[in-house]
């Protein structure tokens, strides 16, 4: 993502915030697909992350994330609920989600 942003800046000048958000969204979508995440939705101040049955997320890493994130919950239906506290802008929400996906990514 950073490489694409740099290349766009070199070719066209200053990259607009909307394009930066689009690049971040694209990177998150790719990461989510690689992890076996079926859907990510935002309702009010909560992100809802639904996993495929064959997700590649290590359950121990997922439970560690839940235990270290105040207000986070994981349902028996395979849905992770992550509260958004101070994240209100698209950029803040995408950065928050990217960081949480990174925490779920298998080591290596």
mmCIF file of N, CA and C in Angstrom:
data_model
loop_
_atom_site.group_PDB
_atom_site.id
_atom_site.type_symbol
_atom_site.label_atom_id
_atom_site.label_comp_id
_atom_site.label_asym_id
_atom_site.label_seq_id
_atom_site.Cartn_x
_atom_site.Cartn_y
_atom_site.Cartn_z
ATOM 1 N N UNK A 1 0.822 -1.195 0.000
ATOM 2 C CA UNK A 1 0.000 0.000 0.000
ATOM 3 C C UNK A 1 0.863 1.254 0.000
ATOM 4 N N UNK A 2 1.873 1.287 0.846
ATOM 5 C CA UNK A 2 2.743 2.460 0.914
ATOM 6 C C UNK A 2 3.499 2.652 -0.395
ATOM 7 N N UNK A 3 3.885 1.536 -1.005
ATOM 8 C CA UNK A 3 4.597 1.617 -2.279
ATOM 9 C C UNK A 3 3.687 2.195 -3.358
ATOM 10 N N UNK A 4 2.430 1.743 -3.386
ATOM 11 C CA UNK A 4 1.466 2.256 -4.366
ATOM 12 C C UNK A 4 1.227 3.750 -4.144
ATOM 13 N N UNK A 5 1.103 4.138 -2.885
ATOM 14 C CA UNK A 5 0.880 5.553 -2.569
ATOM 15 C C UNK A 5 2.066 6.396 -3.018
ATOM 16 N N UNK A 6 3.258 5.915 -2.779
ATOM 17 C CA UNK A 6 4.477 6.633 -3.176
ATOM 18 C C UNK A 6 4.552 6.764 -4.697
ATOM 19 N N UNK A 7 4.218 5.682 -5.394
ATOM 20 C CA UNK A 7 4.248 5.717 -6.853
ATOM 21 C C UNK A 7 3.222 6.709 -7.406
ATOM 22 N N UNK A 8 2.024 6.718 -6.828
ATOM 23 C CA UNK A 8 1.004 7.678 -7.257
ATOM 24 C C UNK A 8 1.456 9.118 -7.007
ATOM 25 N N UNK A 9 2.090 9.324 -5.858
ATOM 26 C CA UNK A 9 2.576 10.669 -5.527
ATOM 27 C C UNK A 9 3.663 11.107 -6.501
ATOM 28 N N UNK A 10 4.553 10.177 -6.851
ATOM 29 C CA UNK A 10 5.612 10.496 -7.815
ATOM 30 C C UNK A 10 5.039 10.875 -9.177
ATOM 31 N N UNK A 11 3.981 10.182 -9.595
ATOM 32 C CA UNK A 11 3.412 10.419 -10.922
ATOM 33 C C UNK A 11 2.469 11.612 -10.979
ATOM 34 N N UNK A 12 1.648 11.790 -9.915
ATOM 35 C CA UNK A 12 0.562 12.762 -9.998
ATOM 36 C C UNK A 12 0.607 13.869 -8.947
ATOM 37 N N UNK A 13 1.571 13.829 -8.059
ATOM 38 C CA UNK A 13 1.633 14.849 -7.015
ATOM 39 C C UNK A 13 0.948 14.384 -5.742
ATOM 40 N N UNK A 14 0.540 15.324 -4.937
ATOM 41 C CA UNK A 14 -0.052 15.034 -3.638
ATOM 42 C C UNK A 14 -1.228 14.070 -3.758
ATOM 43 N N UNK A 15 -1.207 13.034 -2.923
ATOM 44 C CA UNK A 15 -2.271 12.036 -2.907
ATOM 45 C C UNK A 15 -3.381 12.526 -1.980
ATOM 46 N N UNK A 16 -4.599 12.575 -2.490
ATOM 47 C CA UNK A 16 -5.738 13.032 -1.705
ATOM 48 C C UNK A 16 -6.091 12.030 -0.611
ATOM 49 N N UNK A 17 -6.670 12.539 0.456
ATOM 50 C CA UNK A 17 -7.055 11.697 1.596
ATOM 51 C C UNK A 17 -8.011 10.580 1.173
ATOM 52 N N UNK A 18 -8.936 10.883 0.282
ATOM 53 C CA UNK A 18 -9.893 9.867 -0.172
ATOM 54 C C UNK A 18 -9.174 8.714 -0.867
ATOM 55 N N UNK A 19 -8.137 9.014 -1.630
ATOM 56 C CA UNK A 19 -7.370 7.963 -2.297
ATOM 57 C C UNK A 19 -6.567 7.162 -1.281
ATOM 58 N N UNK A 20 -6.025 7.830 -0.278
ATOM 59 C CA UNK A 20 -5.306 7.112 0.785
ATOM 60 C C UNK A 20 -6.246 6.134 1.493
ATOM 61 N N UNK A 21 -7.463 6.567 1.764
ATOM 62 C CA UNK A 21 -8.450 5.692 2.400
ATOM 63 C C UNK A 21 -8.783 4.511 1.498
ATOM 64 N N UNK A 22 -8.906 4.761 0.212
ATOM 65 C CA UNK A 22 -9.195 3.681 -0.733
ATOM 66 C C UNK A 22 -8.062 2.661 -0.770
ATOM 67 N N UNK A 23 -6.827 3.121 -0.757
ATOM 68 C CA UNK A 23 -5.680 2.215 -0.736
ATOM 69 C C UNK A 23 -5.652 1.401 0.563
ATOM 70 N N UNK A 24 -5.944 2.058 1.683
ATOM 71 C CA UNK A 24 -5.979 1.355 2.970
ATOM 72 C C UNK A 24 -7.090 0.315 2.971
ATOM 73 N N UNK A 25 -8.255 0.689 2.459
ATOM 74 C CA UNK A 25 -9.386 -0.250 2.376
ATOM 75 C C UNK A 25 -9.015 -1.471 1.538
ATOM 76 N N UNK A 26 -8.362 -1.238 0.413
ATOM 77 C CA UNK A 26 -7.958 -2.326 -0.464
ATOM 78 C C UNK A 26 -6.991 -3.280 0.240
ATOM 79 N N UNK A 27 -6.028 -2.730 0.968
ATOM 80 C CA UNK A 27 -5.070 -3.559 1.701
ATOM 81 C C UNK A 27 -5.765 -4.354 2.798
ATOM 82 N N UNK A 28 -6.719 -3.744 3.482
ATOM 83 C CA UNK A 28 -7.465 -4.438 4.538
ATOM 84 C C UNK A 28 -8.314 -5.552 3.944
ATOM 85 N N UNK A 29 -8.936 -5.292 2.827
ATOM 86 C CA UNK A 29 -9.760 -6.314 2.178
ATOM 87 C C UNK A 29 -8.911 -7.521 1.801
ATOM 88 N N UNK A 30 -7.744 -7.282 1.263
ATOM 89 C CA UNK A 30 -6.843 -8.374 0.900
ATOM 90 C C UNK A 30 -6.415 -9.152 2.136
ATOM 91 N N UNK A 31 -6.036 -8.455 3.199
ATOM 92 C CA UNK A 31 -5.626 -9.121 4.440
ATOM 93 C C UNK A 31 -6.763 -9.943 5.023
ATOM 94 N N UNK A 32 -7.976 -9.399 4.996
ATOM 95 C CA UNK A 32 -9.139 -10.109 5.528
ATOM 96 C C UNK A 32 -9.402 -11.385 4.740
ATOM 97 N N UNK A 33 -9.307 -11.317 3.433
ATOM 98 C CA UNK A 33 -9.503 -12.505 2.601
ATOM 99 C C UNK A 33 -8.454 -13.562 2.912
ATOM 100 N N UNK A 34 -7.202 -13.149 3.094
ATOM 101 C CA UNK A 34 -6.120 -14.090 3.402
ATOM 102 C C UNK A 34 -6.323 -14.759 4.754
ATOM 103 N N UNK A 35 -6.944 -14.051 5.690
ATOM 104 C CA UNK A 35 -7.195 -14.606 7.019
ATOM 105 C C UNK A 35 -8.453 -15.481 7.074
ATOM 106 N N UNK A 36 -9.250 -15.435 6.041
ATOM 107 C CA UNK A 36 -10.487 -16.207 6.051
ATOM 108 C C UNK A 36 -11.621 -15.475 6.742
ATOM 109 N N UNK A 37 -11.677 -14.186 6.536
ATOM 110 C CA UNK A 37 -12.761 -13.370 7.093
ATOM 111 C C UNK A 37 -13.814 -13.192 6.007
ATOM 112 N N UNK A 38 -15.035 -13.510 6.366
ATOM 113 C CA UNK A 38 -16.143 -13.464 5.416
ATOM 114 C C UNK A 38 -16.685 -12.053 5.213
ATOM 115 N N UNK A 39 -16.825 -11.296 6.287
ATOM 116 C CA UNK A 39 -17.399 -9.962 6.183
ATOM 117 C C UNK A 39 -16.950 -9.084 7.345
ATOM 118 N N UNK A 40 -16.864 -7.788 7.069
ATOM 119 C CA UNK A 40 -16.596 -6.781 8.094
ATOM 120 C C UNK A 40 -17.634 -5.691 7.917
ATOM 121 N N UNK A 41 -18.378 -5.427 8.971
ATOM 122 C CA UNK A 41 -19.411 -4.396 8.942
ATOM 123 C C UNK A 41 -19.203 -3.442 10.099
ATOM 124 N N UNK A 42 -19.672 -2.223 9.904
ATOM 125 C CA UNK A 42 -19.664 -1.230 10.985
ATOM 126 C C UNK A 42 -21.099 -0.813 11.253
ATOM 127 N N UNK A 43 -21.493 -0.959 12.487
ATOM 128 C CA UNK A 43 -22.808 -0.482 12.909
ATOM 129 C C UNK A 43 -22.578 0.395 14.127
ATOM 130 N N UNK A 44 -22.922 1.650 13.975
ATOM 131 C CA UNK A 44 -22.719 2.643 15.022
ATOM 132 C C UNK A 44 -21.244 2.647 15.404
ATOM 133 N N UNK A 45 -20.912 2.303 16.617
ATOM 134 C CA UNK A 45 -19.520 2.344 17.065
ATOM 135 C C UNK A 45 -18.941 0.949 17.301
ATOM 136 N N UNK A 46 -19.384 -0.016 16.500
ATOM 137 C CA UNK A 46 -18.892 -1.389 16.660
ATOM 138 C C UNK A 46 -18.553 -1.973 15.293
ATOM 139 N N UNK A 47 -17.361 -2.574 15.207
ATOM 140 C CA UNK A 47 -16.999 -3.343 14.019
ATOM 141 C C UNK A 47 -17.386 -4.788 14.265
ATOM 142 N N UNK A 48 -18.032 -5.395 13.293
ATOM 143 C CA UNK A 48 -18.456 -6.783 13.366
ATOM 144 C C UNK A 48 -17.664 -7.562 12.317
ATOM 145 N N UNK A 49 -16.877 -8.536 12.763
ATOM 146 C CA UNK A 49 -16.023 -9.311 11.867
ATOM 147 C C UNK A 49 -16.496 -10.761 11.887
ATOM 148 N N UNK A 50 -16.971 -11.234 10.737
ATOM 149 C CA UNK A 50 -17.482 -12.602 10.641
ATOM 150 C C UNK A 50 -16.445 -13.483 9.946
ATOM 151 N N UNK A 51 -16.141 -14.608 10.570
ATOM 152 C CA UNK A 51 -15.123 -15.519 10.068
ATOM 153 C C UNK A 51 -15.738 -16.673 9.286
ATOM 154 N N UNK A 52 -15.026 -17.129 8.247
ATOM 155 C CA UNK A 52 -15.389 -18.371 7.562
ATOM 156 C C UNK A 52 -15.100 -19.535 8.506
ATOM 157 N N UNK A 53 -15.742 -20.633 8.279
ATOM 158 C CA UNK A 53 -15.453 -21.832 9.098
ATOM 159 C C UNK A 53 -13.997 -22.239 8.994
ATOM 160 N N UNK A 54 -13.415 -22.100 7.826
ATOM 161 C CA UNK A 54 -12.022 -22.493 7.616
ATOM 162 C C UNK A 54 -11.037 -21.358 7.768
ATOM 163 N N UNK A 55 -11.325 -20.419 8.650
ATOM 164 C CA UNK A 55 -10.436 -19.276 8.836
ATOM 165 C C UNK A 55 -9.026 -19.723 9.218
ATOM 166 N N UNK A 56 -8.071 -18.906 8.855
ATOM 167 C CA UNK A 56 -6.668 -19.198 9.176
ATOM 168 C C UNK A 56 -6.223 -18.512 10.463
ATOM 169 N N UNK A 57 -7.151 -17.893 11.158
ATOM 170 C CA UNK A 57 -6.818 -17.198 12.400
ATOM 171 C C UNK A 57 -6.665 -18.226 13.514
ATOM 172 N N UNK A 58 -5.560 -18.147 14.220
ATOM 173 C CA UNK A 58 -5.296 -19.018 15.357
ATOM 174 C C UNK A 58 -6.239 -18.625 16.494
ATOM 175 N N UNK A 59 -7.039 -19.579 16.992
ATOM 176 C CA UNK A 59 -7.985 -19.252 18.070
ATOM 177 C C UNK A 59 -7.314 -18.618 19.290
ATOM 178 N N UNK A 60 -6.104 -19.033 19.606
ATOM 179 C CA UNK A 60 -5.399 -18.457 20.764
ATOM 180 C C UNK A 60 -5.093 -16.978 20.522
ATOM 181 N N UNK A 61 -4.679 -16.638 19.310
ATOM 182 C CA UNK A 61 -4.398 -15.225 18.986
ATOM 183 C C UNK A 61 -5.689 -14.414 19.041
ATOM 184 N N UNK A 62 -6.773 -15.000 18.551
ATOM 185 C CA UNK A 62 -8.065 -14.322 18.565
ATOM 186 C C UNK A 62 -8.534 -14.066 20.000
ATOM 187 N N UNK A 63 -8.422 -15.055 20.849
ATOM 188 C CA UNK A 63 -8.839 -14.893 22.242
ATOM 189 C C UNK A 63 -7.942 -13.900 22.979
ATOM 190 N N UNK A 64 -6.664 -13.871 22.620
ATOM 191 C CA UNK A 64 -5.751 -12.886 23.211
ATOM 192 C C UNK A 64 -6.193 -11.476 22.815
ATOM 193 N N UNK A 65 -6.544 -11.303 21.543
ATOM 194 C CA UNK A 65 -7.029 -10.010 21.072
ATOM 195 C C UNK A 65 -8.288 -9.598 21.826
ATOM 196 N N UNK A 66 -9.223 -10.533 22.003
ATOM 197 C CA UNK A 66 -10.468 -10.232 22.715
ATOM 198 C C UNK A 66 -10.167 -9.833 24.161
ATOM 199 N N UNK A 67 -9.269 -10.572 24.805
ATOM 200 C CA UNK A 67 -8.969 -10.286 26.213
ATOM 201 C C UNK A 67 -8.240 -8.953 26.397
ATOM 202 N N UNK A 68 -7.514 -8.505 25.387
ATOM 203 C CA UNK A 68 -6.745 -7.264 25.499
ATOM 204 C C UNK A 68 -7.474 -6.043 24.929
ATOM 205 N N UNK A 69 -8.665 -6.246 24.366
ATOM 206 C CA UNK A 69 -9.422 -5.137 23.786
ATOM 207 C C UNK A 69 -10.660 -4.890 24.635
ATOM 208 N N UNK A 70 -10.693 -3.804 25.384
ATOM 209 C CA UNK A 70 -11.852 -3.521 26.237
ATOM 210 C C UNK A 70 -13.160 -3.503 25.433
ATOM 211 N N UNK A 71 -14.138 -4.253 25.910
ATOM 212 C CA UNK A 71 -15.447 -4.298 25.280
ATOM 213 C C UNK A 71 -15.579 -5.269 24.121
ATOM 214 N N UNK A 72 -14.474 -5.910 23.710
ATOM 215 C CA UNK A 72 -14.525 -6.859 22.599
ATOM 216 C C UNK A 72 -15.241 -8.133 23.033
ATOM 217 N N UNK A 73 -15.942 -8.755 22.074
ATOM 218 C CA UNK A 73 -16.660 -10.004 22.333
ATOM 219 C C UNK A 73 -16.509 -10.916 21.125
ATOM 220 N N UNK A 74 -16.552 -12.230 21.388
ATOM 221 C CA UNK A 74 -16.548 -13.204 20.305
ATOM 222 C C UNK A 74 -17.730 -14.125 20.518
ATOM 223 N N UNK A 75 -18.607 -14.196 19.534
ATOM 224 C CA UNK A 75 -19.832 -14.974 19.690
ATOM 225 C C UNK A 75 -19.634 -16.415 19.221
ATOM 226 N N UNK A 76 -20.474 -17.329 19.698
ATOM 227 C CA UNK A 76 -20.414 -18.715 19.229
ATOM 228 C C UNK A 76 -20.678 -18.837 17.725
ATOM 229 N N UNK A 77 -21.325 -17.848 17.133
ATOM 230 C CA UNK A 77 -21.604 -17.864 15.695
ATOM 231 C C UNK A 77 -20.380 -17.470 14.861
ATOM 232 N N UNK A 78 -19.263 -17.197 15.524
ATOM 233 C CA UNK A 78 -18.040 -16.840 14.800
ATOM 234 C C UNK A 78 -17.960 -15.393 14.404
ATOM 235 N N UNK A 79 -18.499 -14.516 15.238
ATOM 236 C CA UNK A 79 -18.468 -13.080 14.954
ATOM 237 C C UNK A 79 -17.698 -12.371 16.070
ATOM 238 N N UNK A 80 -16.717 -11.591 15.674
ATOM 239 C CA UNK A 80 -15.935 -10.782 16.596
ATOM 240 C C UNK A 80 -16.502 -9.368 16.589
ATOM 241 N N UNK A 81 -16.829 -8.863 17.760
ATOM 242 C CA UNK A 81 -17.324 -7.492 17.903
ATOM 243 C C UNK A 81 -16.231 -6.653 18.548
ATOM 244 N N UNK A 82 -15.824 -5.599 17.849
ATOM 245 C CA UNK A 82 -14.789 -4.694 18.341
ATOM 246 C C UNK A 82 -15.364 -3.293 18.463
ATOM 247 N N UNK A 83 -15.418 -2.763 19.676
ATOM 248 C CA UNK A 83 -15.953 -1.409 19.838
ATOM 249 C C UNK A 83 -14.969 -0.360 19.318
ATOM 250 N N UNK A 84 -15.525 0.640 18.665
ATOM 251 C CA UNK A 84 -14.744 1.801 18.245
ATOM 252 C C UNK A 84 -14.926 2.851 19.328
ATOM 253 N N UNK A 85 -13.861 3.276 19.922
ATOM 254 C CA UNK A 85 -13.964 4.251 21.004
ATOM 255 C C UNK A 85 -13.801 5.663 20.475
ATOM 256 N N UNK A 86 -12.590 6.052 20.214
ATOM 257 C CA UNK A 86 -12.351 7.421 19.756
ATOM 258 C C UNK A 86 -12.154 7.484 18.246
ATOM 259 N N UNK A 87 -12.209 6.346 17.570
ATOM 260 C CA UNK A 87 -12.000 6.328 16.124
ATOM 261 C C UNK A 87 -13.293 6.755 15.423
ATOM 262 N N UNK A 88 -13.236 7.895 14.762
ATOM 263 C CA UNK A 88 -14.440 8.390 14.094
ATOM 264 C C UNK A 88 -14.223 8.615 12.603
ATOM 265 N N UNK A 89 -13.036 9.025 12.211
ATOM 266 C CA UNK A 89 -12.788 9.278 10.791
ATOM 267 C C UNK A 89 -12.503 7.951 10.079
ATOM 268 N N UNK A 90 -12.696 7.960 8.774
ATOM 269 C CA UNK A 90 -12.417 6.755 7.985
ATOM 270 C C UNK A 90 -10.970 6.315 8.180
ATOM 271 N N UNK A 91 -10.062 7.265 8.193
ATOM 272 C CA UNK A 91 -8.640 6.937 8.349
ATOM 273 C C UNK A 91 -8.372 6.265 9.706
ATOM 274 N N UNK A 92 -8.965 6.780 10.769
ATOM 275 C CA UNK A 92 -8.770 6.204 12.103
ATOM 276 C C UNK A 92 -9.373 4.802 12.188
ATOM 277 N N UNK A 93 -10.544 4.625 11.624
ATOM 278 C CA UNK A 93 -11.203 3.316 11.667
ATOM 279 C C UNK A 93 -10.414 2.293 10.863
ATOM 280 N N UNK A 94 -9.952 2.680 9.683
ATOM 281 C CA UNK A 94 -9.158 1.760 8.873
ATOM 282 C C UNK A 94 -7.842 1.404 9.555
ATOM 283 N N UNK A 95 -7.200 2.358 10.210
ATOM 284 C CA UNK A 95 -5.954 2.082 10.934
ATOM 285 C C UNK A 95 -6.215 1.140 12.108
ATOM 286 N N UNK A 96 -7.312 1.357 12.829
ATOM 287 C CA UNK A 96 -7.692 0.489 13.944
ATOM 288 C C UNK A 96 -7.922 -0.939 13.447
ATOM 289 N N UNK A 97 -8.667 -1.079 12.364
ATOM 290 C CA UNK A 97 -8.970 -2.396 11.813
ATOM 291 C C UNK A 97 -7.706 -3.071 11.294
ATOM 292 N N UNK A 98 -6.869 -2.328 10.612
ATOM 293 C CA UNK A 98 -5.610 -2.878 10.104
ATOM 294 C C UNK A 98 -4.756 -3.423 11.245
ATOM 295 N N UNK A 99 -4.672 -2.687 12.336
ATOM 296 C CA UNK A 99 -3.886 -3.133 13.488
ATOM 297 C C UNK A 99 -4.465 -4.410 14.092
ATOM 298 N N UNK A 100 -5.785 -4.505 14.165
ATOM 299 C CA UNK A 100 -6.411 -5.711 14.738
ATOM 300 C C UNK A 100 -6.224 -6.919 13.823
ATOM 301 N N UNK A 101 -6.294 -6.709 12.518
ATOM 302 C CA UNK A 101 -6.040 -7.814 11.587
ATOM 303 C C UNK A 101 -4.593 -8.275 11.704
ATOM 304 N N UNK A 102 -3.695 -7.338 11.881
ATOM 305 C CA UNK A 102 -2.282 -7.697 12.051
ATOM 306 C C UNK A 102 -2.098 -8.560 13.298
ATOM 307 N N UNK A 103 -2.825 -8.255 14.366
ATOM 308 C CA UNK A 103 -2.742 -9.044 15.590
ATOM 309 C C UNK A 103 -3.255 -10.467 15.378
ATOM 310 N N UNK A 104 -4.163 -10.655 14.440
ATOM 311 C CA UNK A 104 -4.726 -11.984 14.179
ATOM 312 C C UNK A 104 -3.893 -12.790 13.197
ATOM 313 N N UNK A 105 -3.023 -12.113 12.453
ATOM 314 C CA UNK A 105 -2.224 -12.788 11.434
ATOM 315 C C UNK A 105 -1.276 -13.811 12.059
ATOM 316 N N UNK A 106 -1.192 -15.005 11.471
ATOM 317 C CA UNK A 106 -0.274 -16.011 12.016
ATOM 318 C C UNK A 106 1.170 -15.519 11.946
ATOM 319 N N UNK A 107 1.993 -15.900 12.913
ATOM 320 C CA UNK A 107 3.388 -15.481 12.894
ATOM 321 C C UNK A 107 4.121 -16.091 11.694
ATOM 322 N N UNK A 108 5.110 -15.344 11.231
ATOM 323 C CA UNK A 108 5.931 -15.881 10.158
ATOM 324 C C UNK A 108 5.710 -15.259 8.905
#
